mmCIF file of N, CA and C and ligand atoms in Angstrom:
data_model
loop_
_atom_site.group_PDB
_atom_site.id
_atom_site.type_symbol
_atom_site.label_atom_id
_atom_site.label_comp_id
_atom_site.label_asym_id
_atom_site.label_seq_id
_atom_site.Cartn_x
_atom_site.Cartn_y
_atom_site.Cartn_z
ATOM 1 N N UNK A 1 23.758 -16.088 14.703
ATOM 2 C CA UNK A 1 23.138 -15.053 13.862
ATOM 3 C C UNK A 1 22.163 -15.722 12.899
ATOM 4 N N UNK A 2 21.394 -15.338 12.554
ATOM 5 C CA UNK A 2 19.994 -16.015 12.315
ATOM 6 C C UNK A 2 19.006 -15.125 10.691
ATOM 7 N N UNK A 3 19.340 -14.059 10.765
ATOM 8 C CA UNK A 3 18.491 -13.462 9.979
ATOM 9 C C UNK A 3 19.457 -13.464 8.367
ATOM 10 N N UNK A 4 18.229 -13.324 7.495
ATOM 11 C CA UNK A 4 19.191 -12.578 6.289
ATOM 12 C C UNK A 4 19.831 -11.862 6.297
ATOM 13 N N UNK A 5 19.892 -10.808 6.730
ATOM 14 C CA UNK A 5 20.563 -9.659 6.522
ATOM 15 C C UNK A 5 22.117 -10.100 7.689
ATOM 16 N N UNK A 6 21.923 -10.807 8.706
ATOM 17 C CA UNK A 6 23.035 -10.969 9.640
ATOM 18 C C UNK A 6 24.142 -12.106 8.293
ATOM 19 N N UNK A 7 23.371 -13.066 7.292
ATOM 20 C CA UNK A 7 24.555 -13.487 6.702
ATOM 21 C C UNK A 7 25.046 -12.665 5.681
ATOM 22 N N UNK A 8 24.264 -11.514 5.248
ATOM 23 C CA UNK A 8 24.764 -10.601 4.331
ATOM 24 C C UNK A 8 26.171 -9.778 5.327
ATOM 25 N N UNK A 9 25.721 -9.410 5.982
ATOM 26 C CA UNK A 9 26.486 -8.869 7.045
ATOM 27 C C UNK A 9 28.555 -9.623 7.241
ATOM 28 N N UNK A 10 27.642 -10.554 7.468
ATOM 29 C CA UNK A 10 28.960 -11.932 7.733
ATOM 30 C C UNK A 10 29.712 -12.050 6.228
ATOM 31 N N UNK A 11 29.139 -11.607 5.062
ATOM 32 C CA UNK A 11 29.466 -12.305 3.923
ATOM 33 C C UNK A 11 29.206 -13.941 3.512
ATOM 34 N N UNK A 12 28.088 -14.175 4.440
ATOM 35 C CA UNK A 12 27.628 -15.678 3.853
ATOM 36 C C UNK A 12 26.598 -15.745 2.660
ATOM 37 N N UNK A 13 26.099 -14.617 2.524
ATOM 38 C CA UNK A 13 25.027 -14.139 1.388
ATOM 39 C C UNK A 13 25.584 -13.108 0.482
ATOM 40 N N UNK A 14 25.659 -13.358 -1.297
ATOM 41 C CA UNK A 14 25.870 -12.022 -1.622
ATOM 42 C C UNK A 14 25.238 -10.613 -1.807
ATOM 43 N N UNK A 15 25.509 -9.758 -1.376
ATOM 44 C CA UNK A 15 25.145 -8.484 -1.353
ATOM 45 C C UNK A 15 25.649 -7.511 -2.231
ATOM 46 N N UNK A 16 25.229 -6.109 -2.727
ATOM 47 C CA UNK A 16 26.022 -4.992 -2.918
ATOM 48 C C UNK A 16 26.174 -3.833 -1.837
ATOM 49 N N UNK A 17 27.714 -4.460 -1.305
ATOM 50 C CA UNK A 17 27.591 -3.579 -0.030
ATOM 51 C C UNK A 17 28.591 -2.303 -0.549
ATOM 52 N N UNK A 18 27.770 -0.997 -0.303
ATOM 53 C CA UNK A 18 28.450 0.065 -0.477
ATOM 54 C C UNK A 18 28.922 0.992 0.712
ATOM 55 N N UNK A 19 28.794 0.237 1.772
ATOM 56 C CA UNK A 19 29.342 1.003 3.117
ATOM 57 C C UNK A 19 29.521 -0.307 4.549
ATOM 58 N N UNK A 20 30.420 -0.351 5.061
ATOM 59 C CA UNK A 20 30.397 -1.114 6.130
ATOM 60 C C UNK A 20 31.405 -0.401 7.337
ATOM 61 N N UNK A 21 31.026 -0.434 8.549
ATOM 62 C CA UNK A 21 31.749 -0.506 9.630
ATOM 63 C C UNK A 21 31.631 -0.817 11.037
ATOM 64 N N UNK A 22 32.595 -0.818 11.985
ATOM 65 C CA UNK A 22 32.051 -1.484 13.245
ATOM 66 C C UNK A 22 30.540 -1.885 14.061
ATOM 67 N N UNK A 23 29.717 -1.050 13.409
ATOM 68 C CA UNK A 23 28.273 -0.875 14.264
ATOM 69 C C UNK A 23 27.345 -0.990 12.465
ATOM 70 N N UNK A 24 27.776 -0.649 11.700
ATOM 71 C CA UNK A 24 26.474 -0.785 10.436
ATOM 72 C C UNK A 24 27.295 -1.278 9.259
ATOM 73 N N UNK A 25 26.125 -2.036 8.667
ATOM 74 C CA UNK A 25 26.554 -2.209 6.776
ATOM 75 C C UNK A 25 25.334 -1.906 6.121
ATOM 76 N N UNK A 26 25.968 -1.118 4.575
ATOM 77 C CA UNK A 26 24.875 -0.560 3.942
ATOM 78 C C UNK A 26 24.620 -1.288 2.669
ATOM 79 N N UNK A 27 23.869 -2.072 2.415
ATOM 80 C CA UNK A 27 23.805 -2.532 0.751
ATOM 81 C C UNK A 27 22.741 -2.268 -0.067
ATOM 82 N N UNK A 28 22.844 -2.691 -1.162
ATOM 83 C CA UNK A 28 21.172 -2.382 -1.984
ATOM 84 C C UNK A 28 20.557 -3.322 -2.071
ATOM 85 N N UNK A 29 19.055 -2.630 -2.183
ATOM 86 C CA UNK A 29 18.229 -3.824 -1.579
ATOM 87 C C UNK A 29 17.830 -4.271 -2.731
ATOM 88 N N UNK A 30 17.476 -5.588 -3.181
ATOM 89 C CA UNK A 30 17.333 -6.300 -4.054
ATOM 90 C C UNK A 30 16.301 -6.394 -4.952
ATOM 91 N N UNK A 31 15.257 -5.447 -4.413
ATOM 92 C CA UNK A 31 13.962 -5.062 -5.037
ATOM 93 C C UNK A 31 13.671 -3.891 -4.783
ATOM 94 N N UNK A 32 14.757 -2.812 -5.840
ATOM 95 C CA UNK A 32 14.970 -1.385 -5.236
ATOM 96 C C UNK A 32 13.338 -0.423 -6.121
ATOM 97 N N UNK A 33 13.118 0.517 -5.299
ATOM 98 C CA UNK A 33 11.741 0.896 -5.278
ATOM 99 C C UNK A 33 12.145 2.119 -6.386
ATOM 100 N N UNK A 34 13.107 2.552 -6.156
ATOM 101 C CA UNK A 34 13.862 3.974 -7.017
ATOM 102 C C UNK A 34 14.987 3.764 -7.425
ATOM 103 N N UNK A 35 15.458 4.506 -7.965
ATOM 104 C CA UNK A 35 17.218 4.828 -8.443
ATOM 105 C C UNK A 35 18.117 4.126 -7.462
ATOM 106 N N UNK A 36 17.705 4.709 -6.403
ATOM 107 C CA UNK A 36 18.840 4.461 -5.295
ATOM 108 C C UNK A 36 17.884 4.052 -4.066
ATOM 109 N N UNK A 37 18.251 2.590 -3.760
ATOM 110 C CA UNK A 37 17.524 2.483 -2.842
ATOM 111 C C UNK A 37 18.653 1.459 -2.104
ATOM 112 N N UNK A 38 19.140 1.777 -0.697
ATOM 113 C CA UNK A 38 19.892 1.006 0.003
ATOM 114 C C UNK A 38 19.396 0.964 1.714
ATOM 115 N N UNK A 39 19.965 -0.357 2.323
ATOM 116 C CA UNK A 39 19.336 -0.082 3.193
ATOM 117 C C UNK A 39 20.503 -0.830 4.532
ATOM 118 N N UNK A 40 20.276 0.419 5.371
ATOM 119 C CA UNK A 40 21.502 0.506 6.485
ATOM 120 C C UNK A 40 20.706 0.032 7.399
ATOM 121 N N UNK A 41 21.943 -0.800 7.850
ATOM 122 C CA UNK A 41 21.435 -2.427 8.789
ATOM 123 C C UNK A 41 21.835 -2.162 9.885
ATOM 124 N N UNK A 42 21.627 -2.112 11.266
ATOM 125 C CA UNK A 42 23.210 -2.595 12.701
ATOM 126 C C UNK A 42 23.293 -4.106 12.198
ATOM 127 N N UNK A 43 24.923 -4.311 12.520
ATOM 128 C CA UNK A 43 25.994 -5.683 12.313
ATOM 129 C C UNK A 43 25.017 -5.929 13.278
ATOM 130 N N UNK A 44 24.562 -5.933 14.886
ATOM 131 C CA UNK A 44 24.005 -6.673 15.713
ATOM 132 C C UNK A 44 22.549 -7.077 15.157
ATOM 133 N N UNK A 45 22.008 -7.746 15.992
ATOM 134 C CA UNK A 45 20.597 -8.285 15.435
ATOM 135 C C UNK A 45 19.562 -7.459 16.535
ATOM 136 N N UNK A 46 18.909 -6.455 15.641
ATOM 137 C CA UNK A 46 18.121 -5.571 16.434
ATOM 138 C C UNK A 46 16.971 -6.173 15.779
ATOM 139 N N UNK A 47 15.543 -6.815 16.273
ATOM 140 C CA UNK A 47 14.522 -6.879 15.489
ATOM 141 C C UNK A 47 14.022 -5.807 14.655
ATOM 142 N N UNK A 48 13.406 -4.993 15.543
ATOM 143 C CA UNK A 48 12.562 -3.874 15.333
ATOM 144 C C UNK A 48 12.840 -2.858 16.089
ATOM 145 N N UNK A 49 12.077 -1.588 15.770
ATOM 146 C CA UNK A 49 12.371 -0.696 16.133
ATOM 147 C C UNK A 49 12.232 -0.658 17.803
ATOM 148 N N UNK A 50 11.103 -1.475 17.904
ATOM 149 C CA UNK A 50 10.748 -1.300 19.453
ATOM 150 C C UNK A 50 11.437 -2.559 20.291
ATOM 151 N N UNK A 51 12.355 -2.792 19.542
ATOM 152 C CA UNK A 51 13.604 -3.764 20.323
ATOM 153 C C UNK A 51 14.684 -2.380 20.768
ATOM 154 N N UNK A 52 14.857 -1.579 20.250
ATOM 155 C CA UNK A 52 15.996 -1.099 20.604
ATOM 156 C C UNK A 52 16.122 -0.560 21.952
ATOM 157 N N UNK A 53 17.513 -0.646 22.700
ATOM 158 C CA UNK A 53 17.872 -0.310 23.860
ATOM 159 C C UNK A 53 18.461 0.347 24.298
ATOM 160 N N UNK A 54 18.755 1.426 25.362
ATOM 161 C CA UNK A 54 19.111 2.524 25.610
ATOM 162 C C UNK A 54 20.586 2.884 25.499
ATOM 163 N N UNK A 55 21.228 1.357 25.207
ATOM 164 C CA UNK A 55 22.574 1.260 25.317
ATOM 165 C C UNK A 55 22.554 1.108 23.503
ATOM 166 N N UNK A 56 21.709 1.517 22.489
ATOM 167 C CA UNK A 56 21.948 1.182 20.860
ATOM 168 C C UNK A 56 21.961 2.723 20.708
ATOM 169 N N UNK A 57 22.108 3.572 21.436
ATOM 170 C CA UNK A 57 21.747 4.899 21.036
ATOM 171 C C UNK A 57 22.626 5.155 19.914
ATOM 172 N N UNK A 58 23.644 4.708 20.054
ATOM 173 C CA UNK A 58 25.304 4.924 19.351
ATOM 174 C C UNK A 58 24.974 4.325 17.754
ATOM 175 N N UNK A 59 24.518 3.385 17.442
ATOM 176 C CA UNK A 59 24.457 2.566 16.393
ATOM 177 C C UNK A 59 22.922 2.919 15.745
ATOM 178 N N UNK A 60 22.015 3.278 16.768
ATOM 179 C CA UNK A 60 20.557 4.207 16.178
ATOM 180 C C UNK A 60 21.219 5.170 15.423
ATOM 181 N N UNK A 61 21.635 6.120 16.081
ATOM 182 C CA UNK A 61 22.320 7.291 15.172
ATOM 183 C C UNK A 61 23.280 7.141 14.440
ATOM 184 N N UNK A 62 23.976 5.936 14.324
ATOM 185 C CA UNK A 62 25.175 5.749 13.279
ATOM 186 C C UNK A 62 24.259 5.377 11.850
ATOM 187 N N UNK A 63 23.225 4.934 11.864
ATOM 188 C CA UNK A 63 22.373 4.601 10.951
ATOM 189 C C UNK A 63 21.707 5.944 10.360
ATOM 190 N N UNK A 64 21.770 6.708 10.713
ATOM 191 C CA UNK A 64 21.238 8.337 10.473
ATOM 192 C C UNK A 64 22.325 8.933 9.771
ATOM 193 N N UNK A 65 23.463 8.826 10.545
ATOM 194 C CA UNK A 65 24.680 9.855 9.937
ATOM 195 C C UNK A 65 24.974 8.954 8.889
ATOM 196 N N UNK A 66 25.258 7.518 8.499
ATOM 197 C CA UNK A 66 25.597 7.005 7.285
ATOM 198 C C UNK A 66 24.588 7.012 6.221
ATOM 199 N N UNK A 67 23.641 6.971 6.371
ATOM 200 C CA UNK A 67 22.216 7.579 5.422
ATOM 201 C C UNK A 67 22.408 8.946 5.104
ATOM 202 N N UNK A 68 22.909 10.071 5.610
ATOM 203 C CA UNK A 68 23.351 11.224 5.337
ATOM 204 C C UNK A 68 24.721 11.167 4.481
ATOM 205 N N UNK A 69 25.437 10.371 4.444
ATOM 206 C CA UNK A 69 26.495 10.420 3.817
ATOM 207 C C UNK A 69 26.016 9.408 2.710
ATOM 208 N N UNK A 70 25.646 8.268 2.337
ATOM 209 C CA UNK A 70 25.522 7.687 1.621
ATOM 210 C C UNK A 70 24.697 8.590 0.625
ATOM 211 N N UNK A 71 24.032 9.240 0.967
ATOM 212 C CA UNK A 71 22.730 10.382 0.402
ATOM 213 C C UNK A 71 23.751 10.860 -0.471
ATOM 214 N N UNK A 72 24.523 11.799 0.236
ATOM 215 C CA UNK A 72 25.814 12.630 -0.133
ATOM 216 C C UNK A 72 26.312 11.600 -1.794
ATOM 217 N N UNK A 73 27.139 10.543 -1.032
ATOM 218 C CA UNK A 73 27.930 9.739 -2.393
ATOM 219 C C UNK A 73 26.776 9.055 -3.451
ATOM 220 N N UNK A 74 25.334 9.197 -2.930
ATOM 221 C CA UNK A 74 24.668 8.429 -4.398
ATOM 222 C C UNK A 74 24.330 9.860 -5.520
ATOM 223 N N UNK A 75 24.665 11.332 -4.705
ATOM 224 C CA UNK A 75 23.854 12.583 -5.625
ATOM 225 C C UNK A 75 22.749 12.704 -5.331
ATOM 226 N N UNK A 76 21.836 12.531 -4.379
ATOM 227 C CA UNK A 76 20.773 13.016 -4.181
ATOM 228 C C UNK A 76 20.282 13.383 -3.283
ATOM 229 N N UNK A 77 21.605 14.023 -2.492
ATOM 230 C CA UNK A 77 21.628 14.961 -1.430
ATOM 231 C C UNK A 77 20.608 16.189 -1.771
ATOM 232 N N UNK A 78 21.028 16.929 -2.468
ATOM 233 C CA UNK A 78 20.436 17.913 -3.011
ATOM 234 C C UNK A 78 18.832 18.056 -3.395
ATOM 235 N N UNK A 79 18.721 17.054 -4.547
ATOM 236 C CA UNK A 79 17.138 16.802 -4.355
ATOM 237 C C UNK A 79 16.266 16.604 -3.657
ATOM 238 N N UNK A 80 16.868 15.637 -2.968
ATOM 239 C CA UNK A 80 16.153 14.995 -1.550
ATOM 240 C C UNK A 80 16.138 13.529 -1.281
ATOM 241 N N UNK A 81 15.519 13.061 -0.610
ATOM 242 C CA UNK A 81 15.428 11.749 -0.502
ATOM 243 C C UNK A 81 14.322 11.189 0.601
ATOM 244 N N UNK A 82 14.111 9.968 0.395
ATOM 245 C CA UNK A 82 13.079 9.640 1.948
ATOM 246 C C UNK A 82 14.293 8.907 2.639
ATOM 247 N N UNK A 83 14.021 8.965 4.260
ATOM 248 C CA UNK A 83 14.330 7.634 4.871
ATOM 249 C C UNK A 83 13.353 6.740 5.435
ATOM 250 N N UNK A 84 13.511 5.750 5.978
ATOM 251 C CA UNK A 84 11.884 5.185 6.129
ATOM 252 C C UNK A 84 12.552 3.722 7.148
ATOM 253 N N UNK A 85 11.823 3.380 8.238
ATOM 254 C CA UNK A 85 11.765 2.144 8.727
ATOM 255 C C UNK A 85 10.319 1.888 9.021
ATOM 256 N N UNK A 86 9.668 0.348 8.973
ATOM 257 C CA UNK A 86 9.244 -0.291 8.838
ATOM 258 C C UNK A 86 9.163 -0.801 10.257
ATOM 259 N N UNK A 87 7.827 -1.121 11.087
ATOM 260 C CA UNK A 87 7.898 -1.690 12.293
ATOM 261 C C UNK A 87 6.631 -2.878 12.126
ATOM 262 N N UNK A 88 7.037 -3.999 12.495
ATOM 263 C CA UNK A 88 6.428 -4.875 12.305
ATOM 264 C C UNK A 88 4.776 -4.994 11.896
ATOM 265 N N UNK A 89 3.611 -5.584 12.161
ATOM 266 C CA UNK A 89 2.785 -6.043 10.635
ATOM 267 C C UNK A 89 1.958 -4.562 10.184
ATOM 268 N N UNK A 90 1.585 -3.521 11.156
ATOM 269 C CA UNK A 90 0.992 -2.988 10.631
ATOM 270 C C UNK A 90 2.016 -1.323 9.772
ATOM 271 N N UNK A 91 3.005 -1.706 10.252
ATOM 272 C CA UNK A 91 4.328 -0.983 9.272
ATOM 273 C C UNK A 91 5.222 -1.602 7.691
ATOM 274 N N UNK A 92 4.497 -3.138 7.614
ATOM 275 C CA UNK A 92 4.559 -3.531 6.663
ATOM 276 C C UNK A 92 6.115 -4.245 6.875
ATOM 277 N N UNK A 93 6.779 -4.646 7.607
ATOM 278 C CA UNK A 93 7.963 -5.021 8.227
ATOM 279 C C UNK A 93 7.954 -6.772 7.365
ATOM 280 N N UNK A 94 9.035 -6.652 6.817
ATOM 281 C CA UNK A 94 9.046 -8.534 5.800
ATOM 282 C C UNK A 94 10.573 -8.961 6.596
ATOM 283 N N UNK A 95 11.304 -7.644 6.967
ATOM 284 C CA UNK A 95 12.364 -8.701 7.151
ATOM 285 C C UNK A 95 12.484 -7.946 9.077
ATOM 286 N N UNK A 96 12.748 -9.276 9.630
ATOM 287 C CA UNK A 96 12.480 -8.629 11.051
ATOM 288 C C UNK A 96 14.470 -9.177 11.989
ATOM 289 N N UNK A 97 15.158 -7.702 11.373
ATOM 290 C CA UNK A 97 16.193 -6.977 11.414
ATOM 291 C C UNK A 97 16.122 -5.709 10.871
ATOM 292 N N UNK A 98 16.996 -4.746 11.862
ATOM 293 C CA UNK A 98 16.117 -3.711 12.125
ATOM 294 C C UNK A 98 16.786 -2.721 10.403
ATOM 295 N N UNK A 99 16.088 -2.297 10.401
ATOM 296 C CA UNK A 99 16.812 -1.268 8.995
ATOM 297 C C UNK A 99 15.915 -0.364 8.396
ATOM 298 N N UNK A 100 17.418 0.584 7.611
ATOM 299 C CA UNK A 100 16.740 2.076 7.253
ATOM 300 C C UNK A 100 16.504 2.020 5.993
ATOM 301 N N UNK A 101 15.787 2.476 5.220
ATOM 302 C CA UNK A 101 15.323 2.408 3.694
ATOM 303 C C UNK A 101 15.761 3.803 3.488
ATOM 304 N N UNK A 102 16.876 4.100 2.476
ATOM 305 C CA UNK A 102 17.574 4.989 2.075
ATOM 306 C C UNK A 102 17.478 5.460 0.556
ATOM 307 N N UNK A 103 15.751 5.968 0.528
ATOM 308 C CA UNK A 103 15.297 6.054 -0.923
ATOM 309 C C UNK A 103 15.074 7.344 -1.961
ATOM 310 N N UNK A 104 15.892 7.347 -3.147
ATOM 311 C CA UNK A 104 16.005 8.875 -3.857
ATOM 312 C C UNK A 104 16.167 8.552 -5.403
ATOM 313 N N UNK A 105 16.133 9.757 -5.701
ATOM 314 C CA UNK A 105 16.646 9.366 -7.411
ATOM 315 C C UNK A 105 15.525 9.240 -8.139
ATOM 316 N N UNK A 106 14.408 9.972 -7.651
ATOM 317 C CA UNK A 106 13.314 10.427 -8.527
ATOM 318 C C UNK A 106 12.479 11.100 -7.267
ATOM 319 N N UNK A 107 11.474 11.784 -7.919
ATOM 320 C CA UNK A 107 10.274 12.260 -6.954
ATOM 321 C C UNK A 107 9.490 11.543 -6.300
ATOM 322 N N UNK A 108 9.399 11.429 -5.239
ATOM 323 C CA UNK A 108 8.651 9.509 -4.531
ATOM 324 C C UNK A 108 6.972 10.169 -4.422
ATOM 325 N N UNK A 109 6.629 11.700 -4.328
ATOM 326 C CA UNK A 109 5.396 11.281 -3.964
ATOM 327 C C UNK A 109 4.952 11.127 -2.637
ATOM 328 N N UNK A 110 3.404 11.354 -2.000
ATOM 329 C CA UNK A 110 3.344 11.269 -1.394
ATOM 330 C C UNK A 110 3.553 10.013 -0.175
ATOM 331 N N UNK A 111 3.698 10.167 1.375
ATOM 332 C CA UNK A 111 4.465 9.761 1.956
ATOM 333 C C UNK A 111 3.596 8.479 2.400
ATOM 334 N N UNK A 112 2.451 8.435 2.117
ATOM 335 C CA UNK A 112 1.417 7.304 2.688
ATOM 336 C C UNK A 112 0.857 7.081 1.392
ATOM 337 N N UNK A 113 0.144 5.695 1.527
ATOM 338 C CA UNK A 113 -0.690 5.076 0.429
ATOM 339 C C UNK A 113 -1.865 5.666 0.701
ATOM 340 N N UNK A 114 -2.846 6.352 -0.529
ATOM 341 C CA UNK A 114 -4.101 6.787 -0.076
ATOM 342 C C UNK A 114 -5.246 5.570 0.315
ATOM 343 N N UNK A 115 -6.441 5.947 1.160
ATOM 344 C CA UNK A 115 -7.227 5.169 1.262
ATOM 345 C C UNK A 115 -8.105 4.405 0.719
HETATM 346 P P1 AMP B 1 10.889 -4.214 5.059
HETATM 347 O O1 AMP B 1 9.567 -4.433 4.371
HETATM 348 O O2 AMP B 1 11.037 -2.821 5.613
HETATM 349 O O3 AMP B 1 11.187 -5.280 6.076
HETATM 350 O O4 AMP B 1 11.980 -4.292 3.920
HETATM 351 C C1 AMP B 1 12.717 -5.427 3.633
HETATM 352 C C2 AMP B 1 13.521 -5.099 2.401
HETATM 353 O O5 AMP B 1 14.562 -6.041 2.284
HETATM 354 C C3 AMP B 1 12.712 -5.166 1.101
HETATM 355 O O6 AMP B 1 12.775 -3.894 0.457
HETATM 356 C C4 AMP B 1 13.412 -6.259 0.304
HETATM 357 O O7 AMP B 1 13.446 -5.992 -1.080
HETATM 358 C C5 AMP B 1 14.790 -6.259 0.922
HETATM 359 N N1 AMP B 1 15.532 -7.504 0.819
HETATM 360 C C6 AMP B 1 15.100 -8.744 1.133
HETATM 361 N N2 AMP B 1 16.057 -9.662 0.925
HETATM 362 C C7 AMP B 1 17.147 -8.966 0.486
HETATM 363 C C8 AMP B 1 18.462 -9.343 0.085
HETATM 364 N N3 AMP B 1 18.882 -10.622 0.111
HETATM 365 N N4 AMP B 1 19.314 -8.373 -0.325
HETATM 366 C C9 AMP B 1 18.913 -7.094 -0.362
HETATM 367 N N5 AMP B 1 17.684 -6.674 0.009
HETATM 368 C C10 AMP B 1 16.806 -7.594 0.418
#
């Protein structure tokens, strides 16, 4: 296992992990953009989005439903929230393991940088 996020994962790096299980761990990311900004990982080492394989369907969507619940336990279910992944250079991608940006806890604004 090779990436940052795989020794956060392992517990070789410290993290604030507020969700973990068989297929994902969720922690906050260390240069949080809002209130609440965490970001749900797969335990496996998926690069990018356009790594994933027909057999990750299970752990794609486990990353959806725990972003829905984590939403739920931070309070900003209600308001709203973004989710957001990042696909390599022209998606702005820094860490290349695959993950969801789970961002709320104020009004974010529009969804693109203007020109
Ligand atoms: P991305 O640009 O989508 O690849 O996002 C990578 C995210 O990982 C950034 O928001 C970083 O702040 C975050 N990040 C990098 N290193 C760590 C770390 N050790 N713990 C938590 N978050 C991190």
């Amino acid at each position: 296992m090779t990436t940052i996020f795989s020794k956060i994962i392992a517990g070789e790096l410290p993290a604030d992990i507020v969700y973990q299980d068989d297929l994902v761990t969720a922690f906050r990311d260390i240069n949080p953009q809002a209130p609440t900004h965490i970001l749900i990982v797969p335990n496996k080492e998926i690069a990018t989005v356009n790594d994933l394989a027909e057999d990750d369907e299970q752990v794609a969507g486990r990353m959806l439903l725990v972003a829905k619940k984590l939403a739920a336990q931070e309070g900003i279910a209600e308001d709203g929230y973004r989710l957001l992944i990042n696909c390599n250079n022209h998606g702005g991608q820094e860490v290349y393991h695959l993950h969801l940006h789970l961002v709320g806890g104020r009004s974010l604004g529009p969804m693109l940088m203007r020109r």
